[in-house]
Coordinates of C-alpha atoms and ligand atoms in Angstrom, one line a residue:
M1 CA -6.8 -6.4 -30.5
N2 CA -9.2 -3.6 -29.9
D3 CA -6.7 -1.4 -28.2
S4 CA -8.1 1.1 -25.7
T5 CA -4.6 2.1 -24.6
K6 CA -4.8 5.1 -22.3
T7 CA -1.7 7.3 -22.3
T8 CA -0.6 7.8 -18.7
S9 CA 0.3 11.3 -17.5
P10 CA 3.5 11.7 -15.4
T11 CA 1.5 11.8 -12.2
E12 CA -0.6 8.8 -13.1
P13 CA 1.3 5.6 -12.6
A14 CA 1.2 2.9 -15.3
M15 CA -1.3 0.3 -14.5
A16 CA -2.2 -3.2 -15.7
R17 CA -5.2 -3.2 -18.0
R18 CA -7.7 -6.0 -18.2
V19 CA -8.9 -6.6 -21.7
T20 CA -11.7 -8.9 -22.8
M21 CA -11.4 -10.5 -26.2
A22 CA -13.7 -12.7 -28.3
A23 CA -12.4 -16.0 -29.7
G24 CA -10.2 -15.5 -32.8
T25 CA -8.9 -12.0 -31.7
V26 CA -5.3 -11.4 -32.6
I27 CA -3.5 -10.2 -29.6
F28 CA -0.3 -9.4 -31.4
R29 CA 1.1 -10.4 -34.8
K30 CA 4.5 -11.8 -35.8
G31 CA 6.6 -8.7 -36.8
D32 CA 4.8 -6.3 -34.4
Q33 CA 7.1 -4.5 -32.0
R34 CA 7.3 -6.0 -28.6
D35 CA 5.9 -3.6 -26.0
A36 CA 4.0 -5.6 -23.4
A37 CA 3.7 -9.0 -21.7
Y38 CA 0.4 -10.6 -21.0
I39 CA -1.1 -12.8 -18.2
I40 CA -4.2 -14.8 -18.9
D41 CA -7.0 -14.4 -16.4
R42 CA -9.6 -16.5 -18.2
G43 CA -9.8 -18.5 -21.4
K44 CA -7.1 -19.8 -23.8
V45 CA -4.4 -18.3 -26.0
Q46 CA -2.5 -19.9 -28.9
I47 CA 1.0 -18.9 -29.9
R48 CA 1.1 -19.6 -33.6
E49 CA 4.1 -19.9 -36.0
D50 CA 2.4 -17.6 -38.6
D51 CA 4.7 -18.5 -41.5
P52 CA 3.5 -18.6 -45.1
E53 CA 4.1 -22.4 -45.1
S54 CA 2.9 -23.2 -41.6
D55 CA 0.6 -21.8 -39.0
R56 CA 1.4 -24.5 -36.5
V57 CA 0.3 -23.9 -32.9
L58 CA 3.5 -23.6 -31.0
V59 CA 1.8 -23.7 -27.6
E60 CA -1.6 -23.3 -26.1
L61 CA -1.8 -21.3 -22.9
E62 CA -4.4 -21.1 -20.2
A63 CA -5.4 -19.0 -17.2
G64 CA -2.4 -18.0 -15.1
D65 CA 0.1 -18.4 -18.0
I66 CA 2.3 -15.5 -19.1
F67 CA 3.2 -14.8 -22.7
G68 CA 4.9 -12.1 -24.7
E69 CA 7.3 -11.6 -21.8
M70 CA 10.2 -11.0 -24.1
A71 CA 9.0 -7.4 -24.3
L72 CA 10.8 -7.0 -21.0
I73 CA 14.0 -7.9 -22.7
D74 CA 13.9 -5.8 -25.9
D75 CA 11.6 -4.0 -28.3
K76 CA 12.4 -6.2 -31.3
A77 CA 9.8 -7.7 -33.5
R78 CA 7.5 -10.4 -32.3
T79 CA 8.6 -13.9 -33.5
A80 CA 5.1 -15.4 -33.4
T81 CA 1.4 -14.5 -33.4
A82 CA -0.8 -14.7 -30.4
V83 CA -4.5 -15.4 -30.9
A84 CA -7.4 -15.9 -28.4
A85 CA -8.5 -19.5 -28.8
E86 CA -11.8 -18.8 -27.0
D87 CA -13.4 -15.9 -25.2
T88 CA -10.5 -14.7 -23.2
D89 CA -9.5 -12.0 -20.6
V90 CA -5.9 -11.0 -20.3
Y91 CA -4.0 -8.4 -18.2
V92 CA -1.7 -6.3 -20.4
L93 CA 1.5 -5.5 -18.6
S94 CA 3.3 -2.7 -20.5
R95 CA 7.0 -2.5 -20.4
E96 CA 6.6 0.9 -18.6
L97 CA 4.6 -0.8 -15.9
L98 CA 7.1 -3.6 -15.5
T99 CA 10.1 -1.3 -15.2
G100 CA 8.1 1.0 -12.9
R101 CA 7.4 -1.9 -10.6
M102 CA 11.0 -3.1 -10.7
E103 CA 12.1 0.3 -9.5
S104 CA 10.0 0.0 -6.4
L105 CA 11.5 -3.4 -5.5
D106 CA 14.1 -4.1 -2.9
P107 CA 17.2 -2.6 -4.6
L108 CA 19.1 -5.9 -4.3
I109 CA 16.4 -7.9 -6.0
A110 CA 16.0 -5.2 -8.7
L111 CA 19.8 -5.4 -9.3
M112 CA 19.7 -9.2 -9.6
I113 CA 16.8 -9.1 -12.0
N114 CA 18.5 -6.4 -14.1
I115 CA 21.7 -8.5 -14.2
L116 CA 19.8 -11.6 -15.3
I117 CA 17.9 -9.7 -18.0
E118 CA 21.1 -8.1 -19.3
R119 CA 22.9 -11.4 -19.4
Y120 CA 19.9 -13.0 -21.2
R121 CA 19.8 -10.1 -23.7
R122 CA 23.4 -10.6 -24.6
T123 CA 23.5 -14.4 -24.8
R124 CA 20.1 -15.5 -26.0
V125 CA 19.2 -16.8 -29.4
D126 CA 15.8 -15.6 -30.6
L127 CA 13.2 -17.3 -28.5
P128 CA 9.5 -17.6 -29.4
E129 CA 7.0 -15.4 -27.7
T130 CA 6.7 -17.5 -24.7
A131 CA 9.7 -19.2 -23.2
G132 CA 7.2 -21.5 -21.5
T133 CA 8.9 -21.4 -18.2
A134 CA 5.9 -20.1 -16.3
R135 CA 3.2 -22.2 -17.7
S136 CA 0.7 -23.2 -15.0
G137 CA -0.4 -26.3 -17.1
D138 CA 3.1 -27.7 -17.1
V139 CA 3.8 -27.1 -13.5
E140 CA 0.4 -28.5 -12.4
K141 CA 1.1 -31.6 -14.5
T142 CA 4.4 -32.0 -12.7
L143 CA 2.7 -31.5 -9.4
R144 CA 0.1 -34.2 -10.2
A145 CA 2.7 -36.6 -11.4
S146 CA 4.7 -36.1 -8.3
K147 CA 1.7 -36.9 -6.2
K148 CA 1.2 -40.2 -8.1
T149 CA 4.8 -41.2 -7.8
G150 CA 5.0 -40.1 -4.2
K151 CA 8.1 -38.1 -5.0
K152 CA 8.2 -34.5 -3.8
A153 CA 7.7 -31.9 -6.5
P154 CA 10.7 -29.6 -6.8
A155 CA 10.3 -26.5 -4.6
S156 CA 10.6 -24.2 -7.6
V157 CA 7.5 -25.8 -9.3
A158 CA 5.3 -25.2 -6.3
T159 CA 6.7 -21.7 -6.0
V160 CA 5.8 -20.9 -9.6
V161 CA 2.2 -22.0 -9.1
E162 CA 2.0 -20.0 -5.9
R163 CA 3.5 -16.9 -7.5
Q164 CA 1.2 -17.1 -10.5
H165 CA -1.7 -17.3 -8.1
V166 CA -0.6 -14.3 -6.0
A167 CA 0.2 -12.3 -9.2
L168 CA -3.2 -12.9 -10.6
Q169 CA -4.9 -12.1 -7.2
E170 CA -3.0 -8.9 -7.0
L171 CA -3.9 -7.8 -10.6
R172 CA -7.6 -8.5 -9.9
L173 CA -7.4 -6.6 -6.6
E174 CA -5.7 -3.7 -8.3
Q175 CA -8.5 -3.4 -10.9
E176 CA -11.1 -3.8 -8.2
L177 CA -9.5 -1.1 -6.1
R178 CA -9.4 1.4 -9.0
G179 CA -13.1 0.8 -9.6
A180 CA -13.8 1.2 -5.9
V181 CA -12.0 4.5 -5.9
E182 CA -14.2 5.7 -8.7
R183 CA -17.3 4.5 -7.0
K184 CA -16.1 6.1 -3.7
E185 CA -16.4 2.9 -1.7
F186 CA -13.8 4.1 0.9
E187 CA -14.4 6.0 4.0
P188 CA -12.4 6.9 7.1
Y189 CA -13.3 5.6 10.5
F190 CA -12.2 7.7 13.5
Q191 CA -10.4 6.4 16.6
P192 CA -10.3 8.7 19.6
I193 CA -6.9 9.9 20.9
I194 CA -7.0 10.9 24.5
D195 CA -5.0 13.6 26.4
L196 CA -3.8 11.4 29.3
R197 CA -3.2 14.3 31.7
A198 CA -6.5 16.2 31.1
G199 CA -8.5 13.0 30.5
R200 CA -10.1 14.5 27.5
V201 CA -10.5 13.7 23.8
A202 CA -7.7 15.5 22.0
G203 CA -8.4 14.3 18.5
F204 CA -8.9 11.3 16.2
E205 CA -6.9 9.1 13.9
S206 CA -8.6 8.5 10.6
L207 CA -8.3 4.9 9.4
I208 CA -9.4 3.7 6.0
R209 CA -12.3 1.2 5.5
W210 CA -13.5 -0.3 2.3
N211 CA -17.3 -0.8 2.0
H212 CA -17.1 -3.6 -0.4
P213 CA -20.5 -4.3 -2.1
E214 CA -20.2 -8.1 -1.6
R215 CA -17.6 -8.6 1.1
G216 CA -18.8 -5.9 3.5
M217 CA -16.3 -3.9 5.4
V218 CA -12.7 -4.7 4.3
M219 CA -9.9 -3.7 6.7
P220 CA -6.7 -1.9 5.4
G221 CA -4.5 -4.9 6.1
D222 CA -6.3 -6.7 3.3
F223 CA -5.8 -4.1 0.6
V224 CA -3.3 -1.3 1.6
P225 CA -0.2 -3.4 0.9
V226 CA -1.4 -4.1 -2.7
A227 CA -2.5 -0.5 -3.0
E228 CA 1.0 0.5 -2.1
R229 CA 2.7 -1.9 -4.5
T230 CA 0.5 -0.6 -7.4
N231 CA 0.5 3.1 -6.5
V232 CA -3.3 3.1 -5.9
V233 CA -2.5 4.2 -2.4
Q234 CA -2.0 7.8 -3.7
L235 CA -5.6 7.9 -4.6
L236 CA -6.7 6.3 -1.3
D237 CA -4.7 8.7 0.9
G238 CA -5.9 11.7 -1.1
L239 CA -9.5 10.6 -0.6
I240 CA -9.1 10.0 3.1
L241 CA -7.4 13.3 3.6
E242 CA -10.3 15.1 1.9
K243 CA -12.8 13.3 4.0
A244 CA -10.9 13.7 7.2
C245 CA -10.7 17.5 6.6
A246 CA -14.4 17.6 6.0
A247 CA -14.9 15.8 9.4
V248 CA -12.8 18.2 11.4
P249 CA -15.4 21.0 11.8
L250 CA -18.1 18.4 12.7
L251 CA -16.1 16.8 15.4
N252 CA -15.2 20.2 16.9
E253 CA -18.7 21.3 16.8
A254 CA -19.7 18.2 18.7
A255 CA -17.2 19.3 21.4
G256 CA -18.6 22.8 21.5
N257 CA -15.8 24.3 19.4
P258 CA -13.2 24.3 22.3
K259 CA -10.4 26.8 22.4
K260 CA -7.9 24.0 21.9
P261 CA -9.5 22.4 18.8
L262 CA -9.6 18.7 18.2
F263 CA -7.2 17.4 15.6
T264 CA -7.6 14.6 13.1
S265 CA -4.6 12.7 12.0
V266 CA -4.3 11.1 8.6
N267 CA -1.9 8.3 7.5
L268 CA 0.4 9.1 4.6
S269 CA 1.9 6.0 3.0
A270 CA 5.7 6.1 2.7
I271 CA 5.1 5.5 -1.1
N272 CA 3.2 8.8 -1.3
F273 CA 5.6 10.6 0.9
M274 CA 8.2 10.6 -1.8
T275 CA 6.0 11.5 -4.8
P276 CA 6.9 14.8 -6.4
N277 CA 4.7 17.8 -5.3
I278 CA 3.4 15.9 -2.3
V279 CA 3.6 19.0 -0.1
E280 CA 1.7 21.1 -2.7
Q281 CA -0.9 18.3 -3.1
V282 CA -1.6 18.0 0.6
G283 CA -1.5 21.7 1.0
E284 CA -4.1 22.2 -1.7
V285 CA -6.5 19.7 -0.2
V286 CA -6.2 21.3 3.3
R287 CA -6.5 24.8 1.9
A288 CA -9.6 23.9 -0.2
S289 CA -11.3 22.5 2.9
G290 CA -10.9 25.7 4.9
V291 CA -9.6 23.7 8.0
E292 CA -6.9 25.2 10.0
P293 CA -3.7 23.3 9.2
R294 CA -2.8 22.7 12.8
Q295 CA -6.0 20.6 13.1
I296 CA -4.6 18.1 10.6
R297 CA -1.7 15.8 11.5
L298 CA 0.1 13.6 9.1
E299 CA 1.3 10.2 10.4
I300 CA 4.3 8.9 8.6
T301 CA 6.4 5.7 9.3
E302 CA 10.1 5.7 9.6
S303 CA 10.4 3.6 6.4
A304 CA 9.7 6.8 4.5
F305 CA 13.0 8.4 5.6
I306 CA 15.4 5.6 5.1
D307 CA 16.2 5.9 1.4
D308 CA 16.9 9.5 1.2
P309 CA 16.9 11.2 4.6
E310 CA 17.8 14.6 3.2
R311 CA 15.0 14.7 0.8
A312 CA 12.7 13.4 3.5
E313 CA 13.6 16.2 5.8
H314 CA 13.0 18.7 3.0
I315 CA 9.5 17.3 2.5
L316 CA 8.8 17.3 6.3
S317 CA 9.9 20.9 6.6
G318 CA 7.5 21.7 3.7
F319 CA 4.6 20.2 5.7
K320 CA 5.7 22.0 8.8
G321 CA 5.8 25.3 6.8
L322 CA 2.2 24.7 5.9
G323 CA 1.4 24.5 9.6
L324 CA 0.5 20.8 9.6
G325 CA 1.3 18.5 12.6
I326 CA 3.5 15.5 11.8
A327 CA 3.8 12.3 13.8
L328 CA 6.3 9.5 13.4
D329 CA 4.1 6.4 13.3
D330 CA 4.8 2.9 14.6
F331 CA 7.9 4.2 16.5
G332 CA 10.0 1.3 17.8
T333 CA 9.2 -1.2 15.1
G334 CA 11.5 0.0 12.3
Y335 CA 15.0 1.2 12.2
S336 CA 14.3 3.5 15.2
S337 CA 17.4 5.5 15.3
L338 CA 16.9 7.8 18.3
S339 CA 19.9 9.8 17.1
Y340 CA 18.1 11.4 14.2
L341 CA 14.9 12.3 16.0
H342 CA 16.1 15.9 16.7
K343 CA 17.0 16.4 13.0
L344 CA 13.5 15.7 11.7
S345 CA 10.7 18.3 11.4
I346 CA 8.2 16.3 13.4
D347 CA 6.2 17.2 16.5
S348 CA 5.2 13.8 17.9
L349 CA 6.0 10.1 18.2
K350 CA 3.5 7.3 18.2
I351 CA 4.9 4.4 20.2
D352 CA 3.9 1.1 18.5
R353 CA 1.3 -1.1 20.1
S354 CA 3.8 -4.0 20.4
F355 CA 5.4 -2.1 23.3
I356 CA 2.2 -1.0 24.9
T357 CA 0.8 -4.5 25.1
Q358 CA 3.7 -5.5 27.4
I359 CA 4.1 -2.3 29.4
H360 CA 2.1 -3.4 32.4
D361 CA 3.8 -6.7 33.0
E362 CA 7.3 -6.4 31.6
D363 CA 9.7 -4.2 33.6
K364 CA 12.1 -3.9 30.7
V365 CA 9.4 -2.6 28.3
Y366 CA 8.2 -0.2 30.9
D367 CA 11.8 1.2 31.1
I368 CA 12.1 1.4 27.4
V369 CA 8.8 3.3 27.1
R370 CA 9.9 5.7 29.9
A371 CA 13.2 6.3 28.1
I372 CA 11.5 7.0 24.8
V373 CA 9.1 9.4 26.4
N374 CA 11.9 11.3 28.2
L375 CA 14.1 11.5 25.1
A376 CA 11.1 12.7 23.0
H377 CA 10.4 15.4 25.6
D378 CA 14.0 16.5 25.6
F379 CA 13.5 17.1 21.8
L380 CA 10.2 18.9 22.5
L381 CA 8.2 16.1 20.9
Y382 CA 5.0 14.8 22.5
V383 CA 4.2 11.1 22.7
V384 CA 1.1 9.1 21.8
A385 CA 0.9 5.5 23.0
E386 CA -1.0 3.2 20.5
G387 CA -3.0 0.1 21.3
I388 CA -4.0 0.7 24.9
E389 CA -6.4 -2.0 25.9
Y390 CA -6.3 -2.1 29.7
A391 CA -6.7 0.3 32.6
E392 CA -3.2 -0.8 33.9
D393 CA -1.7 0.4 30.6
V394 CA -3.1 3.8 31.2
T395 CA -1.8 3.9 34.8
A396 CA 1.7 2.8 33.6
L397 CA 1.7 5.4 30.8
R398 CA 0.6 8.2 33.1
H399 CA 3.5 7.2 35.4
V400 CA 6.0 7.7 32.6
N401 CA 4.4 11.0 31.7
C402 CA 3.2 9.9 28.3
D403 CA 1.1 12.7 26.7
M404 CA -1.6 10.9 24.8
G405 CA -3.1 7.5 24.3
Q406 CA -5.2 5.6 21.8
G407 CA -6.6 2.1 21.9
Y408 CA -9.6 -0.1 22.3
F409 CA -9.7 0.8 26.0
F410 CA -10.8 4.3 25.1
G411 CA -12.6 3.5 21.9
K412 CA -12.4 1.5 18.6
P413 CA -12.3 3.2 15.2
L414 CA -15.9 4.6 14.7
S415 CA -17.9 5.8 11.7
L416 CA -18.1 9.6 11.5
E417 CA -21.6 9.5 12.9
N418 CA -20.5 7.5 15.9
A419 CA -17.4 9.5 16.4
I420 CA -19.5 12.7 16.7
Q421 CA -21.7 10.9 19.2
Y422 CA -18.6 9.8 21.1
V423 CA -17.4 13.4 21.4
K424 CA -20.9 14.5 22.6
D425 CA -21.0 11.8 25.2
N426 CA -17.4 12.2 26.5
Y427 CA -16.0 15.6 25.8
E428 CA -17.4 17.6 28.7
A429 CA -17.6 14.6 31.1
G430 CA -13.9 13.7 30.5
I431 CA -12.5 10.2 30.5
Ligands
C2E1 P1 -1.7 2.2 12.1 O1 -1.6 3.5 11.5 O2 -0.6 1.8 13.1 O3 -3.1 2.2 12.8 C1 -3.4 1.6 14.1 C2 -4.1 0.3 13.9 O4 -4.2 -0.3 15.1 C3 -5.5 0.4 13.3 O5 -5.8 -0.8 12.6 C4 -6.3 0.4 14.6 O6 -7.7 -0.1 14.4 C5 -5.6 -0.6 15.4 N1 -5.8 -0.4 16.8 C6 -6.0 0.7 17.5 N2 -6.1 0.5 18.8 C7 -5.9 -0.9 19.0 C8 -6.0 -1.7 20.2 O7 -6.2 -1.3 21.3 N3 -5.7 -3.0 20.0 C9 -5.5 -3.5 18.7 N4 -5.4 -4.9 18.6 N5 -5.5 -2.8 17.6 C10 -5.7 -1.4 17.7 P2 -6.4 -0.7 11.1 O8 -7.5 0.3 11.1 O9 -6.7 -2.1 10.7 O10 -5.2 -0.1 10.2 C11 -4.1 -0.9 10.0 C12 -3.0 -0.1 9.3 O11 -3.4 0.2 8.0 C13 -2.7 1.2 10.0 O12 -1.8 1.0 11.0 C14 -2.0 1.9 8.8 O13 -0.7 1.5 8.7 C15 -2.8 1.4 7.6 N6 -3.8 2.4 7.3 C16 -5.1 2.7 7.8 N7 -5.7 3.7 7.2 C17 -4.8 4.1 6.2 C18 -4.9 5.2 5.3 O14 -5.9 6.0 5.1 N8 -3.8 5.3 4.5 C19 -2.7 4.5 4.6 N9 -1.6 4.8 3.7 N10 -2.6 3.6 5.5 C20 -3.6 3.4 6.3
CA2 CA1 -1.2 5.5 12.0
CA3 CA1 0.7 3.1 14.2

C-alpha cells in the first residue's frame, strides 16, 4: 500500500485515515506485523491464503466490512494477505487510534472490552485476518432471509448493520470536519445576553456554525458530538475562541466603548478542558488577540468536573488567574451538586433552558429557580437564564432576582455583522 502514514505529535490525536487504492493493491501481506484494522468505505477486498501451494480467496469483503481487526489483540504477524479486488477506499484504524478511543469510553464499557480482549488473547487459536463476525454481506443476507421466512432477524444482526452504518458515517464526518477546519468553514454566531436589571446588552455567547459548501449552515448538534468523540473539537474550540476574541473590540465599538465593556463567552468542550496545557493554550490565544481577559468568558459544563474534581479545580483556578470569566453551563441538567459550587473557581451559573421553559406556569420550577439564584448569590456567583422565549419568563426571572438572560425573546444567534447591528440598534435604547 502506498503508505502516507503521518506520525502524530503528542498534542495531535491519532485519527482515522482514508486511503484510496487501485485494484490489485496489497493492503498487507501475510507475515507483516499487525498494526491496524481497516474498514471498507467503497470497493472490495479479498483476504487470500498466500501460501506457496495455494492463494485461495478466504473471503471477499465489501463496503462496511472490517478486516485486520486482530491488530487490536496483538502485534503478531498477519496470517493472510489482503488485496484490493477493485478500486477501493478504506479507513485505516491504527492500534493507537483504537486504544485512544477506548480510553474515552464509559469506564465500565472500556473495562468490559478490555476483559473480553484479554480473554480472547489468552484462549484463541490463530485466527485469519478477519474473524468475519462483522461482515455486512452476511448480516444483510440473514436480514433478507428473515424477511422471506417472516421470522424476526436476531436483534444482534440488526444491531451490527446499524453500528457499521453509524461507524462509517462517523468516519466520513470526521474526515469532512478535518477538511472543513483547514478550509475554515466554521464561524461563531453571537447570541445577545441581557442584563435583566439594567435592560441592556451585557455581552454575547458565541455559538459555532458550519458553513457547509453543499448542505448550507450546519448546526452544532449535528457535528459537535462527533467532533468530541474524535478530538476534532479541540481544533473547533480553538478556532471559535480566536474569532470570538477578534469580535470583542468590534462589538464594544458598536456600543460606543462603554465603561463596563461587553463580554463574549465561548464554549469549551469538557473533552478540551482536560487536555494538558489547556490554560496556556487559551491564555496564548487571548493574549495574542490583545483583548482584556475579563471580556472573555469560558462556558464549561459540569461533566468536565466529574472524573477528577481536584484537577478540574486546578485548571479552573488557572483560568481565573488569567483573569478570564468562567460560567458553569447547562446548570441543573447534570449531576448538579449544589454542595460543591463554592469550591469551584467560577463566577457565574447558566440555568438550563429546560427550567426556564417551565418557569412561568410551574410553581415548583419557579421555586427551584429562585432557590438556585439565591444560593448562587450567597456564593457571590451571578446567574444567567438560558432559553428565554416569552415576556412572562422575563417577568418571573426579574422577580427571583436573576441577573442576566439569553433567549429567542431577546435575540437569536446572529452573524457578526448582524450582532454589531443589534448592538447599534439596542445598546443606547435599552431593552
Ligand atoms: P449551549 O451552550 O447550551 O447553547 C445554547 C443553545 O440554545 C444554542 O443552540 C442556542 O441557539 C440555543 N438557544 C438559545 N436561546 C434559545 C431559545 O430561546 N430557545 C431555544 N429553543 N433554543 C435557544 P446551538 O447554537 O444549536 O448550540 C447547541 C450546543 O452546541 C450548545 O449548547 C453547546 O453545547 C454546543 N456548542 C455550540 N457552539 C460550540 C462551540 O463553539 N464549542 C463547543 N464545544 N460546543 C459548542
Ligand atoms: Ca453554552
Ligand atoms: Ca447552555
